[in-house]
Short mmCIF file of C-alpha atoms in Angstrom, two decimals:
data_model
loop_
_atom_site.label_atom_id
_atom_site.label_comp_id
_atom_site.label_asym_id
_atom_site.label_seq_id
_atom_site.Cartn_x
_atom_site.Cartn_y
_atom_site.Cartn_z
CA MET A 1 211.60 -230.58 -62.72
CA ALA A 2 208.13 -231.80 -62.28
CA GLY A 3 206.61 -228.83 -61.71
CA LYS A 4 208.12 -227.29 -65.11
CA GLY A 5 206.58 -230.87 -66.92
CA LYS A 6 203.62 -229.96 -64.83
CA ARG A 7 203.59 -226.25 -65.69
CA GLU A 8 204.55 -226.96 -70.00
CA ARG A 9 200.87 -229.38 -69.74
CA SER A 10 199.19 -226.81 -68.15
CA GLU A 11 200.57 -224.54 -71.02
CA GLU A 12 199.63 -227.30 -73.71
CA LYS A 13 195.77 -227.46 -72.20
CA ILE A 14 195.25 -224.93 -72.07
CA GLU A 15 196.24 -223.70 -75.11
CA ASP A 16 194.07 -226.54 -77.00
CA VAL A 17 191.59 -225.24 -75.22
CA GLN A 18 192.01 -222.15 -77.21
CA LEU A 19 191.72 -223.96 -80.36
CA SER A 20 189.04 -226.17 -79.67
CA SER A 21 187.04 -222.45 -78.83
CA LEU A 22 186.50 -222.18 -82.21
CA PRO A 23 184.46 -222.54 -84.52
CA ASP A 24 183.51 -224.75 -86.68
CA CYS A 25 183.74 -222.09 -90.00
CA LEU A 26 187.77 -221.11 -87.67
CA LEU A 27 188.77 -224.16 -87.77
CA HIS A 28 186.86 -225.61 -91.31
CA ARG A 29 189.85 -222.82 -92.76
CA ILE A 30 192.28 -223.24 -90.43
CA LEU A 31 192.41 -227.09 -91.60
CA SER A 32 192.29 -225.71 -94.89
CA PHE A 33 195.72 -224.79 -95.04
CA LEU A 34 196.75 -228.56 -94.33
CA ASP A 35 198.09 -231.92 -96.50
CA MET A 36 195.45 -234.60 -95.51
CA LYS A 37 197.79 -236.70 -93.54
CA ASP A 38 197.93 -234.12 -91.38
CA VAL A 39 193.89 -233.01 -90.66
CA ILE A 40 193.42 -237.17 -90.05
CA ARG A 41 196.15 -236.71 -87.48
CA THR A 42 193.84 -234.22 -85.85
CA SER A 43 191.08 -236.79 -85.02
CA ILE A 44 192.90 -238.19 -82.10
CA LEU A 45 192.09 -235.32 -80.12
CA SER A 46 188.37 -235.66 -79.26
CA LYS A 47 185.06 -236.41 -80.77
CA ARG A 48 184.80 -232.96 -82.17
CA TRP A 49 188.27 -233.28 -84.12
CA ARG A 50 187.14 -236.53 -85.32
CA ASP A 51 184.76 -234.72 -86.81
CA LEU A 52 185.84 -231.19 -88.48
CA SER A 53 188.30 -233.99 -90.16
CA THR A 54 185.51 -235.31 -91.58
CA SER A 55 183.34 -232.88 -92.39
CA VAL A 56 186.64 -230.11 -94.49
CA PRO A 57 185.07 -228.91 -97.09
CA ASN A 58 189.52 -228.11 -99.03
CA LEU A 59 191.20 -231.40 -99.59
CA ASN A 60 195.30 -231.52 -100.41
CA PHE A 61 195.70 -234.65 -101.11
CA ASN A 62 199.57 -234.76 -102.09
CA LYS A 63 201.45 -238.58 -103.11
CA CYS A 64 205.18 -236.08 -102.68
CA SER A 65 204.42 -235.74 -99.21
CA THR A 66 205.14 -238.40 -96.11
CA SER A 67 203.54 -241.24 -95.29
CA VAL A 68 199.26 -241.73 -94.06
CA PRO A 69 199.84 -241.62 -90.81
CA ASN A 70 199.15 -244.34 -88.32
CA LEU A 71 195.94 -243.28 -86.28
CA ASP A 72 192.96 -245.85 -84.69
CA PHE A 73 190.35 -244.37 -88.22
CA ASN A 74 188.68 -246.66 -90.23
CA ILE A 75 190.10 -245.23 -93.10
CA CYS A 76 193.71 -245.68 -92.58
CA SER A 77 195.18 -248.97 -93.14
CA ALA A 78 198.37 -250.98 -92.88
CA GLU A 79 198.85 -249.98 -96.52
CA GLN A 80 198.01 -246.86 -96.48
CA ARG A 81 200.44 -245.94 -94.03
CA ASN A 82 203.08 -247.13 -96.66
CA PRO A 83 201.47 -246.53 -99.62
CA SER A 84 202.08 -247.93 -102.86
CA GLU A 85 200.96 -245.46 -105.71
CA VAL A 86 197.48 -247.73 -105.72
CA GLY A 87 197.93 -248.34 -101.74
CA PHE A 88 198.06 -243.59 -101.93
CA LEU A 89 194.56 -244.15 -104.38
CA ARG A 90 192.56 -246.11 -102.43
CA PHE A 91 193.73 -243.45 -99.24
CA VAL A 92 192.06 -240.76 -100.87
CA GLU A 93 189.05 -242.44 -102.45
CA ARG A 94 187.97 -243.67 -98.98
CA ALA A 95 188.77 -240.34 -97.35
CA LEU A 96 186.42 -239.19 -99.75
CA PHE A 97 183.87 -241.32 -99.55
CA ALA A 98 184.29 -240.69 -95.11
CA ASN A 99 183.97 -236.95 -96.15
CA SER A 100 180.31 -235.79 -94.14
CA ALA A 101 180.58 -232.03 -95.85
CA SER A 102 178.01 -230.97 -98.02
CA LYS A 103 179.99 -229.21 -100.95
CA ILE A 104 184.28 -229.56 -101.52
CA HIS A 105 185.55 -225.67 -101.85
CA LYS A 106 188.64 -226.96 -103.43
CA PHE A 107 190.08 -230.50 -103.90
CA ARG A 108 193.99 -230.80 -104.74
CA LEU A 109 195.62 -234.82 -105.73
CA CYS A 110 198.93 -233.65 -106.70
CA PHE A 111 200.59 -237.35 -108.01
CA SER A 112 204.02 -238.60 -109.41
CA ARG A 113 203.82 -241.85 -110.88
CA TYR A 114 200.75 -242.25 -112.28
CA ASP A 115 200.04 -245.45 -114.55
CA GLU A 116 196.51 -246.20 -116.20
CA LYS A 117 196.10 -249.04 -114.05
CA HIS A 118 195.01 -246.00 -111.21
CA ASP A 119 192.10 -244.81 -114.34
CA SER A 120 188.97 -245.88 -111.76
CA HIS A 121 190.37 -244.64 -109.18
CA LEU A 122 190.67 -241.94 -110.32
CA ASP A 123 188.40 -241.36 -112.71
CA ALA A 124 186.07 -242.20 -108.87
CA CYS A 125 187.46 -239.71 -107.23
CA ILE A 126 186.68 -236.80 -109.86
CA ARG A 127 183.25 -238.35 -109.78
CA PHE A 128 182.73 -237.43 -106.35
CA VAL A 129 183.61 -234.06 -105.50
CA MET A 130 181.84 -233.60 -108.43
CA ASN A 131 178.88 -234.69 -107.04
CA LYS A 132 179.72 -232.34 -104.51
CA GLY A 133 179.40 -228.77 -105.88
CA VAL A 134 183.41 -228.60 -105.92
CA ARG A 135 184.77 -225.44 -107.29
CA GLU A 136 188.23 -225.45 -107.57
CA LEU A 137 189.86 -227.92 -108.86
CA ASP A 138 193.78 -229.63 -108.97
CA LEU A 139 194.95 -232.51 -110.72
CA ASP A 140 198.83 -232.62 -110.81
CA PHE A 141 200.25 -235.30 -113.03
CA THR A 142 204.22 -234.12 -112.59
CA VAL A 143 205.84 -237.17 -114.41
CA ARG A 144 209.52 -235.78 -113.93
CA GLU A 145 210.90 -238.29 -116.61
CA LEU A 146 209.45 -236.49 -119.52
CA ASP A 147 210.38 -233.18 -121.23
CA LEU A 148 206.45 -232.06 -122.52
CA ASP A 149 207.71 -228.99 -123.68
CA PHE A 150 208.80 -231.29 -126.38
CA PRO A 151 205.23 -233.93 -127.30
CA THR A 152 206.93 -236.87 -129.29
CA VAL A 153 204.02 -239.27 -130.83
CA ASP A 154 204.67 -241.26 -128.15
CA ASP A 155 204.64 -238.96 -125.29
CA ARG A 156 201.14 -237.81 -126.33
CA SER A 157 199.47 -240.52 -125.00
CA ILE A 158 201.69 -239.96 -121.42
CA GLY A 159 199.49 -238.84 -118.57
CA TYR A 160 196.20 -238.85 -117.16
CA LYS A 161 193.38 -239.30 -119.61
CA LEU A 162 190.29 -237.02 -117.95
CA PRO A 163 187.00 -238.13 -118.34
CA CYS A 164 185.22 -236.69 -120.59
CA LEU A 165 182.61 -235.50 -117.60
CA LEU A 166 184.72 -233.77 -116.84
CA LEU A 167 184.20 -231.41 -119.24
CA ASN A 168 180.85 -230.48 -118.52
CA CYS A 169 181.02 -228.89 -114.88
CA GLU A 170 179.32 -226.62 -114.64
CA THR A 171 180.79 -225.55 -110.55
CA LEU A 172 184.17 -225.08 -111.56
CA THR A 173 185.46 -221.60 -110.81
CA SER A 174 188.96 -222.37 -111.14
CA LEU A 175 190.72 -225.36 -113.42
CA LYS A 176 194.82 -226.64 -112.63
CA LEU A 177 196.24 -229.79 -114.75
CA ARG A 178 199.27 -230.60 -115.01
CA SER A 179 200.89 -233.51 -117.01
CA CYS A 180 197.44 -234.74 -118.18
CA ARG A 181 195.72 -235.19 -121.61
CA PHE A 182 192.02 -234.96 -122.99
CA THR A 183 190.18 -236.60 -125.59
CA ALA A 184 188.73 -235.34 -128.53
CA PRO A 185 188.15 -231.69 -129.20
CA ASP A 186 184.52 -231.55 -127.00
CA ILE A 187 182.81 -227.85 -126.63
CA ALA A 188 183.35 -227.85 -122.79
CA ARG A 189 180.44 -226.30 -121.00
CA PHE A 190 182.86 -224.26 -118.03
CA THR A 191 180.16 -221.94 -117.94
CA LYS A 192 181.02 -220.24 -114.07
CA LEU A 193 184.99 -221.54 -114.26
CA THR A 194 186.93 -218.43 -113.69
CA ALA A 195 190.77 -218.92 -113.75
CA LEU A 196 192.70 -221.74 -115.95
CA SER A 197 195.96 -222.82 -115.43
CA LEU A 198 196.98 -225.67 -118.09
CA SER A 199 200.62 -226.85 -117.48
CA CYS A 200 202.78 -229.37 -118.76
CA ILE A 201 199.80 -230.33 -121.74
CA PRO A 202 200.80 -231.71 -125.05
CA PHE A 203 198.56 -228.93 -127.63
CA THR A 204 198.84 -230.85 -130.66
CA THR A 205 196.82 -233.21 -128.01
CA PHE A 206 193.34 -230.86 -128.88
CA TYR A 207 192.52 -227.42 -130.09
CA LEU A 208 193.12 -224.97 -126.64
CA ASP A 209 189.88 -222.29 -128.25
CA ASP A 210 187.59 -225.28 -128.25
CA LEU A 211 188.23 -225.50 -125.04
CA LEU A 212 188.74 -221.78 -124.57
CA GLN A 213 184.75 -220.89 -125.92
CA GLY A 214 183.62 -222.36 -123.42
CA CYS A 215 184.74 -220.54 -120.53
CA PRO A 216 183.15 -217.14 -120.84
CA LEU A 217 183.72 -215.31 -117.17
CA LEU A 218 187.51 -216.45 -118.03
CA GLU A 219 189.83 -214.35 -116.53
CA ASP A 220 193.02 -215.61 -116.01
CA LEU A 221 194.32 -217.69 -118.59
CA VAL A 222 197.88 -219.55 -117.23
CA LEU A 223 200.17 -221.76 -120.05
CA VAL A 224 203.03 -223.33 -118.65
CA GLY A 225 205.75 -225.75 -120.72
CA ALA A 226 203.82 -225.85 -124.16
CA ARG A 227 206.65 -226.07 -127.11
CA VAL A 228 204.41 -224.68 -130.28
CA ILE A 229 201.36 -222.82 -130.65
CA LEU A 230 200.45 -221.73 -134.01
CA GLY A 231 197.86 -219.05 -134.93
CA SER A 232 195.93 -216.70 -133.53
CA MET A 233 193.58 -218.26 -129.74
CA ASN A 234 190.98 -216.98 -131.03
CA SER A 235 188.48 -217.74 -128.46
CA LEU A 236 190.36 -214.26 -126.62
CA PRO A 237 188.37 -211.55 -127.43
CA SER A 238 185.00 -212.55 -126.28
CA LEU A 239 186.94 -213.41 -123.69
CA GLN A 240 186.34 -211.02 -119.84
CA LEU A 241 189.91 -212.56 -120.11
CA LYS A 242 192.58 -210.38 -117.51
CA ARG A 243 195.30 -211.98 -116.80
CA LEU A 244 197.69 -214.26 -119.60
CA THR A 245 201.18 -215.97 -118.54
CA MET A 246 202.17 -218.16 -121.16
CA LYS A 247 205.37 -219.18 -120.43
CA ALA A 248 207.41 -222.40 -122.70
CA THR A 249 210.90 -223.28 -124.39
CA ARG A 250 209.41 -221.79 -128.01
CA TYR A 251 206.60 -220.42 -129.63
CA SER A 252 206.37 -220.66 -132.70
CA SER A 253 203.31 -217.81 -133.23
CA ILE A 254 201.33 -215.77 -131.04
CA VAL A 255 198.94 -213.66 -132.59
CA ILE A 256 197.17 -212.22 -128.93
CA GLU A 257 194.30 -209.55 -128.55
CA ALA A 258 192.53 -209.16 -125.54
CA PRO A 259 190.73 -206.33 -124.98
CA ASN A 260 189.89 -206.46 -120.97
CA LEU A 261 193.78 -208.21 -120.32
CA GLN A 262 195.72 -206.60 -117.79
CA ILE A 263 198.99 -208.50 -117.08
CA LEU A 264 200.20 -209.83 -118.85
CA LYS A 265 204.18 -212.49 -119.07
CA ILE A 266 205.27 -213.99 -121.26
CA SER A 267 208.46 -216.08 -120.76
CA CYS A 268 210.03 -218.48 -123.73
CA GLY A 269 213.60 -219.56 -124.90
CA SER A 270 212.42 -217.73 -128.48
CA LEU A 271 209.04 -216.25 -129.70
CA TYR A 272 209.14 -215.14 -133.79
CA LYS A 273 205.56 -213.79 -135.57
CA SER A 274 203.86 -212.22 -132.67
CA SER A 275 201.23 -209.20 -132.82
CA PHE A 276 199.62 -207.42 -129.69
CA LYS A 277 197.21 -205.65 -130.36
CA ASP A 278 193.30 -204.17 -128.99
CA MET A 279 194.39 -204.29 -125.08
CA PRO A 280 193.77 -201.40 -124.04
CA PHE A 281 193.38 -201.65 -120.62
CA LEU A 282 197.45 -203.63 -119.78
CA LYS A 283 198.39 -202.38 -116.71
CA GLU A 284 201.36 -204.76 -116.36
CA ALA A 285 204.21 -206.63 -118.93
CA TYR A 286 206.77 -208.88 -118.70
CA LEU A 287 208.86 -210.59 -121.84
CA ASP A 288 211.23 -212.54 -120.70
CA LEU A 289 213.32 -214.12 -124.39
CA SER A 290 216.28 -215.32 -124.41
CA TYR A 291 216.45 -217.23 -127.66
CA TYR A 292 219.98 -219.15 -126.02
CA SER A 293 218.37 -221.98 -126.17
CA LEU A 294 218.95 -222.20 -130.92
CA ALA A 295 221.70 -221.57 -132.13
CA PRO A 296 223.01 -218.09 -132.38
CA ILE A 297 220.03 -216.26 -134.71
CA THR A 298 221.04 -216.61 -138.61
CA PHE A 299 219.29 -214.37 -140.99
CA ARG A 300 218.38 -216.62 -143.33
CA MET A 301 215.37 -216.71 -144.04
CA GLY A 302 214.33 -212.62 -144.09
CA PRO A 303 216.13 -209.77 -142.50
CA PRO A 304 216.56 -208.34 -138.90
CA SER A 305 213.06 -207.83 -138.38
CA CYS A 306 211.85 -211.10 -138.61
CA LEU A 307 212.39 -210.47 -135.07
CA ASP A 308 210.99 -207.37 -134.14
CA LEU A 309 208.14 -207.82 -131.61
CA PRO A 310 205.35 -206.06 -131.11
CA PHE A 311 206.67 -203.18 -129.03
CA GLN A 312 203.27 -200.67 -129.91
CA GLY A 313 200.54 -203.30 -128.80
CA LEU A 314 202.34 -202.98 -125.05
CA CYS A 315 202.10 -199.02 -124.93
CA ASP A 316 199.35 -198.42 -122.53
CA ALA A 317 201.60 -200.83 -119.97
CA ARG A 318 202.37 -198.55 -116.60
CA VAL A 319 204.42 -201.19 -115.45
CA LEU A 320 207.24 -202.94 -118.43
CA ARG A 321 210.28 -206.08 -117.91
CA LEU A 322 212.04 -205.93 -120.40
CA SER A 323 215.03 -209.11 -120.46
CA SER A 324 218.13 -208.08 -122.56
CA ALA A 325 216.58 -210.56 -125.88
CA CYS A 326 214.15 -207.41 -125.98
CA ILE A 327 215.84 -205.09 -125.31
CA GLN A 328 218.79 -205.89 -128.94
CA VAL A 329 215.59 -206.31 -131.12
CA MET A 330 213.92 -202.95 -130.53
CA PRO A 331 215.35 -199.76 -133.16
CA ILE A 332 217.78 -198.61 -133.60
CA PRO A 333 217.18 -194.77 -132.17
CA THR A 334 216.21 -191.46 -134.65
CA PHE A 335 215.98 -189.20 -130.67
CA LYS A 336 213.63 -186.83 -133.71
CA ASP A 337 210.70 -189.26 -133.95
CA LEU A 338 209.23 -191.77 -131.44
CA HIS A 339 209.30 -195.27 -132.40
CA PHE A 340 206.81 -196.12 -129.61
CA ASN A 341 205.13 -193.80 -127.05
CA PHE A 342 205.24 -195.94 -123.48
CA LYS A 343 202.79 -195.32 -121.27
CA THR A 344 205.07 -197.14 -118.97
CA LYS A 345 205.84 -195.66 -115.27
CA LEU A 346 207.43 -197.93 -113.94
CA LEU A 347 210.96 -200.40 -116.30
CA ILE A 348 212.77 -202.93 -115.10
CA LEU A 349 215.14 -204.58 -117.82
CA ARG A 350 217.06 -207.50 -116.64
CA THR A 351 219.97 -207.18 -119.08
CA GLY A 352 223.44 -206.34 -118.97
CA VAL A 353 225.11 -203.30 -120.37
CA GLN A 354 227.23 -204.04 -123.84
CA LYS A 355 227.61 -202.89 -126.35
CA TYR A 356 224.06 -205.03 -128.76
CA GLU A 357 222.14 -203.65 -125.49
CA MET A 358 222.26 -199.88 -125.39
CA LEU A 359 220.81 -199.16 -128.71
CA GLY A 360 217.93 -200.85 -127.08
CA ILE A 361 218.08 -198.98 -123.60
CA ALA A 362 218.41 -195.81 -124.68
CA ASN A 363 215.44 -196.03 -126.97
CA LEU A 364 213.46 -197.52 -124.46
CA LEU A 365 213.80 -194.69 -122.44
CA TRP A 366 213.49 -192.00 -125.32
CA SER A 367 210.45 -193.69 -125.45
CA SER A 368 209.60 -193.64 -122.50
CA PRO A 369 208.82 -189.51 -121.34
CA TYR A 370 206.51 -190.49 -118.95
CA LEU A 371 208.57 -192.59 -116.57
CA GLU A 372 209.18 -192.04 -113.53
CA ASN A 373 211.26 -195.59 -111.83
CA LEU A 374 213.40 -197.38 -112.89
CA ILE A 375 214.69 -200.28 -111.97
CA ILE A 376 218.61 -202.56 -113.91
CA ASP A 377 219.06 -205.75 -113.55
CA LEU A 378 222.17 -206.83 -114.74
CA VAL A 379 222.69 -209.53 -115.68
CA PRO A 380 225.66 -211.36 -117.66
CA SER A 381 223.99 -211.64 -121.44
CA LYS A 382 225.14 -212.15 -125.12
CA CYS A 383 224.43 -210.50 -128.75
CA ILE A 384 221.33 -213.28 -130.05
CA TYR A 385 222.77 -211.85 -133.58
CA VAL A 386 225.73 -212.81 -135.25
CA ASP A 387 225.00 -212.47 -139.04
CA LYS A 388 226.63 -210.38 -140.60
CA ASP A 389 223.34 -208.50 -141.79
CA CYS A 390 223.63 -206.66 -138.43
CA GLU A 391 227.18 -205.53 -137.69
CA LEU A 392 225.70 -201.91 -139.74
CA LYS A 393 223.16 -201.90 -136.19
CA TYR A 394 226.90 -202.45 -133.56
CA ASP A 395 228.41 -200.08 -136.26
CA PHE A 396 229.23 -197.35 -133.07
CA ASP A 397 232.59 -197.47 -130.17
CA GLU A 398 230.54 -198.78 -126.78
CA ARG A 399 233.17 -196.67 -124.46
CA GLU A 400 232.12 -193.42 -125.53
CA TYR A 401 227.99 -194.31 -125.94
CA TRP A 402 226.34 -192.46 -122.84
CA GLU A 403 228.61 -189.68 -124.07
CA SER A 404 228.20 -189.30 -126.81
CA LEU A 405 224.49 -189.12 -127.00
CA THR A 406 223.22 -185.41 -126.56
CA ALA A 407 218.97 -185.62 -127.63
CA THR A 408 217.17 -184.39 -124.12
CA PHE A 409 215.25 -186.85 -123.32
CA PRO A 410 211.92 -186.04 -121.88
CA CYS A 411 211.52 -188.49 -118.73
CA LEU A 412 215.10 -187.56 -117.48
CA LEU A 413 213.69 -183.91 -118.65
CA HIS A 414 210.25 -184.00 -115.93
CA HIS A 415 209.75 -187.11 -114.91
CA LEU A 416 212.80 -189.63 -113.93
CA LYS A 417 212.49 -190.08 -109.72
CA THR A 418 214.01 -193.21 -108.53
CA ILE A 419 216.57 -195.37 -110.60
CA LYS A 420 217.63 -198.39 -108.50
CA ILE A 421 220.25 -200.52 -109.81
CA THR A 422 220.93 -204.43 -108.87
CA GLY A 423 224.09 -207.10 -109.50
CA PHE A 424 225.76 -203.84 -109.74
CA MET A 425 229.70 -204.69 -111.45
CA GLY A 426 228.97 -207.90 -111.58
CA GLY A 427 227.37 -209.06 -114.60
CA GLY A 428 230.21 -210.62 -116.47
CA SER A 429 232.09 -206.57 -115.92
CA LEU A 430 234.62 -208.98 -114.12
CA ASP A 431 236.62 -211.37 -115.50
CA SER A 432 239.92 -213.03 -114.69
CA SER A 433 241.71 -211.81 -117.77
CA MET A 434 241.13 -208.19 -115.94
CA GLU A 435 243.41 -206.70 -114.17
CA VAL A 436 240.44 -205.43 -111.53
CA THR A 437 242.62 -201.73 -110.60
CA SER A 438 241.61 -200.94 -113.93
CA PHE A 439 238.28 -201.39 -113.82
CA GLN A 440 237.07 -198.31 -112.67
CA GLU A 441 238.56 -197.53 -116.43
CA LYS A 442 236.85 -200.12 -118.34
CA ASP A 443 233.37 -200.72 -117.02
CA GLU A 444 229.97 -199.05 -118.94
CA GLN A 445 228.33 -199.76 -116.19
CA ILE A 446 229.57 -196.67 -114.21
CA LYS A 447 229.75 -194.72 -117.39
CA LEU A 448 226.24 -195.51 -117.00
CA VAL A 449 224.95 -194.37 -114.40
CA LYS A 450 227.02 -191.10 -114.96
CA PHE A 451 225.28 -191.02 -117.54
CA PHE A 452 222.47 -190.54 -115.72
CA LEU A 453 223.12 -188.50 -112.30
CA LYS A 454 224.24 -185.56 -115.65
CA ASN A 455 220.87 -185.47 -117.49
CA ALA A 456 218.38 -186.37 -115.20
CA MET A 457 216.89 -183.50 -113.88
CA VAL A 458 214.79 -184.31 -111.33
CA LEU A 459 216.03 -187.70 -109.70
CA GLU A 460 215.61 -188.05 -106.07
CA LYS A 461 217.44 -191.22 -105.46
CA MET A 462 219.35 -193.39 -107.02
CA ILE A 463 219.66 -197.43 -105.06
CA ILE A 464 223.24 -199.44 -106.11
CA HIS A 465 222.97 -202.79 -104.70
CA VAL A 466 226.82 -204.17 -105.42
CA SER A 467 227.21 -207.95 -106.88
CA ASN A 468 228.70 -210.47 -104.43
CA ARG A 469 232.93 -210.68 -105.01
CA PRO A 470 234.56 -212.90 -107.68
CA LYS A 471 236.38 -215.74 -106.75
CA PHE A 472 238.75 -215.11 -108.83
CA VAL A 473 239.40 -211.36 -106.69
CA GLU A 474 240.81 -210.89 -102.82
CA GLY A 475 239.00 -209.77 -100.34
CA GLY A 476 241.34 -206.76 -99.94
CA GLN A 477 241.78 -205.83 -103.27
CA TRP A 478 237.72 -206.54 -103.26
CA LEU A 479 237.38 -203.35 -100.59
CA GLU A 480 240.11 -201.92 -102.97
CA ILE A 481 237.80 -201.41 -105.49
CA LEU A 482 234.90 -200.97 -103.96
CA LEU A 483 236.54 -197.47 -102.40
CA GLY A 484 237.60 -196.39 -105.49
CA VAL A 485 234.10 -196.77 -107.42
CA THR A 486 232.37 -195.46 -104.47
CA LYS A 487 234.74 -192.18 -105.00
CA LYS A 488 234.02 -192.46 -107.97
CA LEU A 489 231.18 -192.36 -108.29
CA VAL A 490 230.70 -189.36 -105.16
CA ALA A 491 232.47 -187.33 -107.49
CA PHE A 492 229.99 -187.48 -111.14
CA PRO A 493 228.43 -184.29 -111.70
CA ARG A 494 224.48 -184.57 -110.72
CA ALA A 495 221.97 -182.49 -113.20
CA SER A 496 219.46 -182.64 -109.63
CA SER A 497 220.55 -181.30 -106.68
CA ARG A 498 218.00 -183.39 -105.35
CA ALA A 499 219.79 -186.24 -106.42
CA GLU A 500 220.75 -188.91 -103.21
CA VAL A 501 223.39 -191.89 -104.59
CA ILE A 502 222.90 -194.53 -102.04
CA PHE A 503 225.97 -197.48 -102.76
CA SER A 504 224.61 -200.18 -101.49
CA TYR A 505 227.21 -203.64 -100.72
CA LYS A 506 228.30 -207.29 -99.02
#
């Protein structure tokens, strides 16, 4: 036992020696991945580690993590070992003022219980890192009790009020803000900023354009938790913007004109008037809409076309991902002329295959003549329309729809090589009222698979991932269903002699 203990201590000593032999720049790099409480813990190892812990250029302070360690170190006190909010901020201040690095590369502060009495401490921290030429600034003042997707008049005064001097920080290359608020909409001077992320900031308190005008080199813009953006972001055409991410509960109007944009991601509950234009370099587009957060859509203000999305602006995207709601607002396919001419090589659909989605899926296949890879993630869905004016759109027999299509789809004829279907036999295809033994005859998912196998002339591989067993189906019954479905799929005729069907289930 004694020999074993000596051996373990010897191995630990060797590991410590090996780590300590690394150059300071590499050790600083390692420390940059740790929270400051853990960085400070390393100071007890040796004088060198103490110097390293007080000269690290990347600083990460997280109030949500555990308390500051009880070390014999001059920036720690009893209050910081079990810190209150003020105690935590004092710890941050002392750690900053003890830092001897000539430059601060990155400063992150996560603080969830903001109060106005904290302003002086926060202002002091920001002034300090700005004087040290901070490049990346990440301030997170998340208020979990509030939903800033829907800012009220009272909400607008809640959250840390950023000091005006921050808008003139010309050393910043990356700025992330969450649950903060701006002062008057002064023109910013972020002359080196390439990445900007704004989360849970009530846009009613400042004009986004006024901020963007001061970011001439901006390439990456993330907007999360804003309820309404009215009109266009007029500054975008003049920016070098390459990536735009927007996530919120609702956008009333979005007008995007970004000639250098390469990646577009929009996720929200509902989107009405919108326009995407002048995006010739677009490579990837992701639209995840639901319209489920409100009452079912009726069109008292106009025809269903009021929900038409500007798909034409997405035609250059080589990767396109759409949700069920996006698919439902696709025009009815005529199979004569192309509604759109997508250059998409990879199409990702997160949808069901219900009657109200079939037309959109067919139109997307018809309008994507160069499609090589298709991924269908089958999920539960529901129709976004309830107005009687929409009944004509679905005036067809969904049971025979895929069999009835006689048009020659260019992508199926020349390019589509791989198809991956996930959530198969899930997505609402089984319910407790259905007789499990009749599933093979009723499910539209199987009919869609049959359509692909019958028409995809150059198909090489189809991968089908089966959903988990429904709770109301017994294990023995589920195996019986899987066996029956597998036999049926294998027996379907295939247009491609090279087509391989892989049936995967747990």
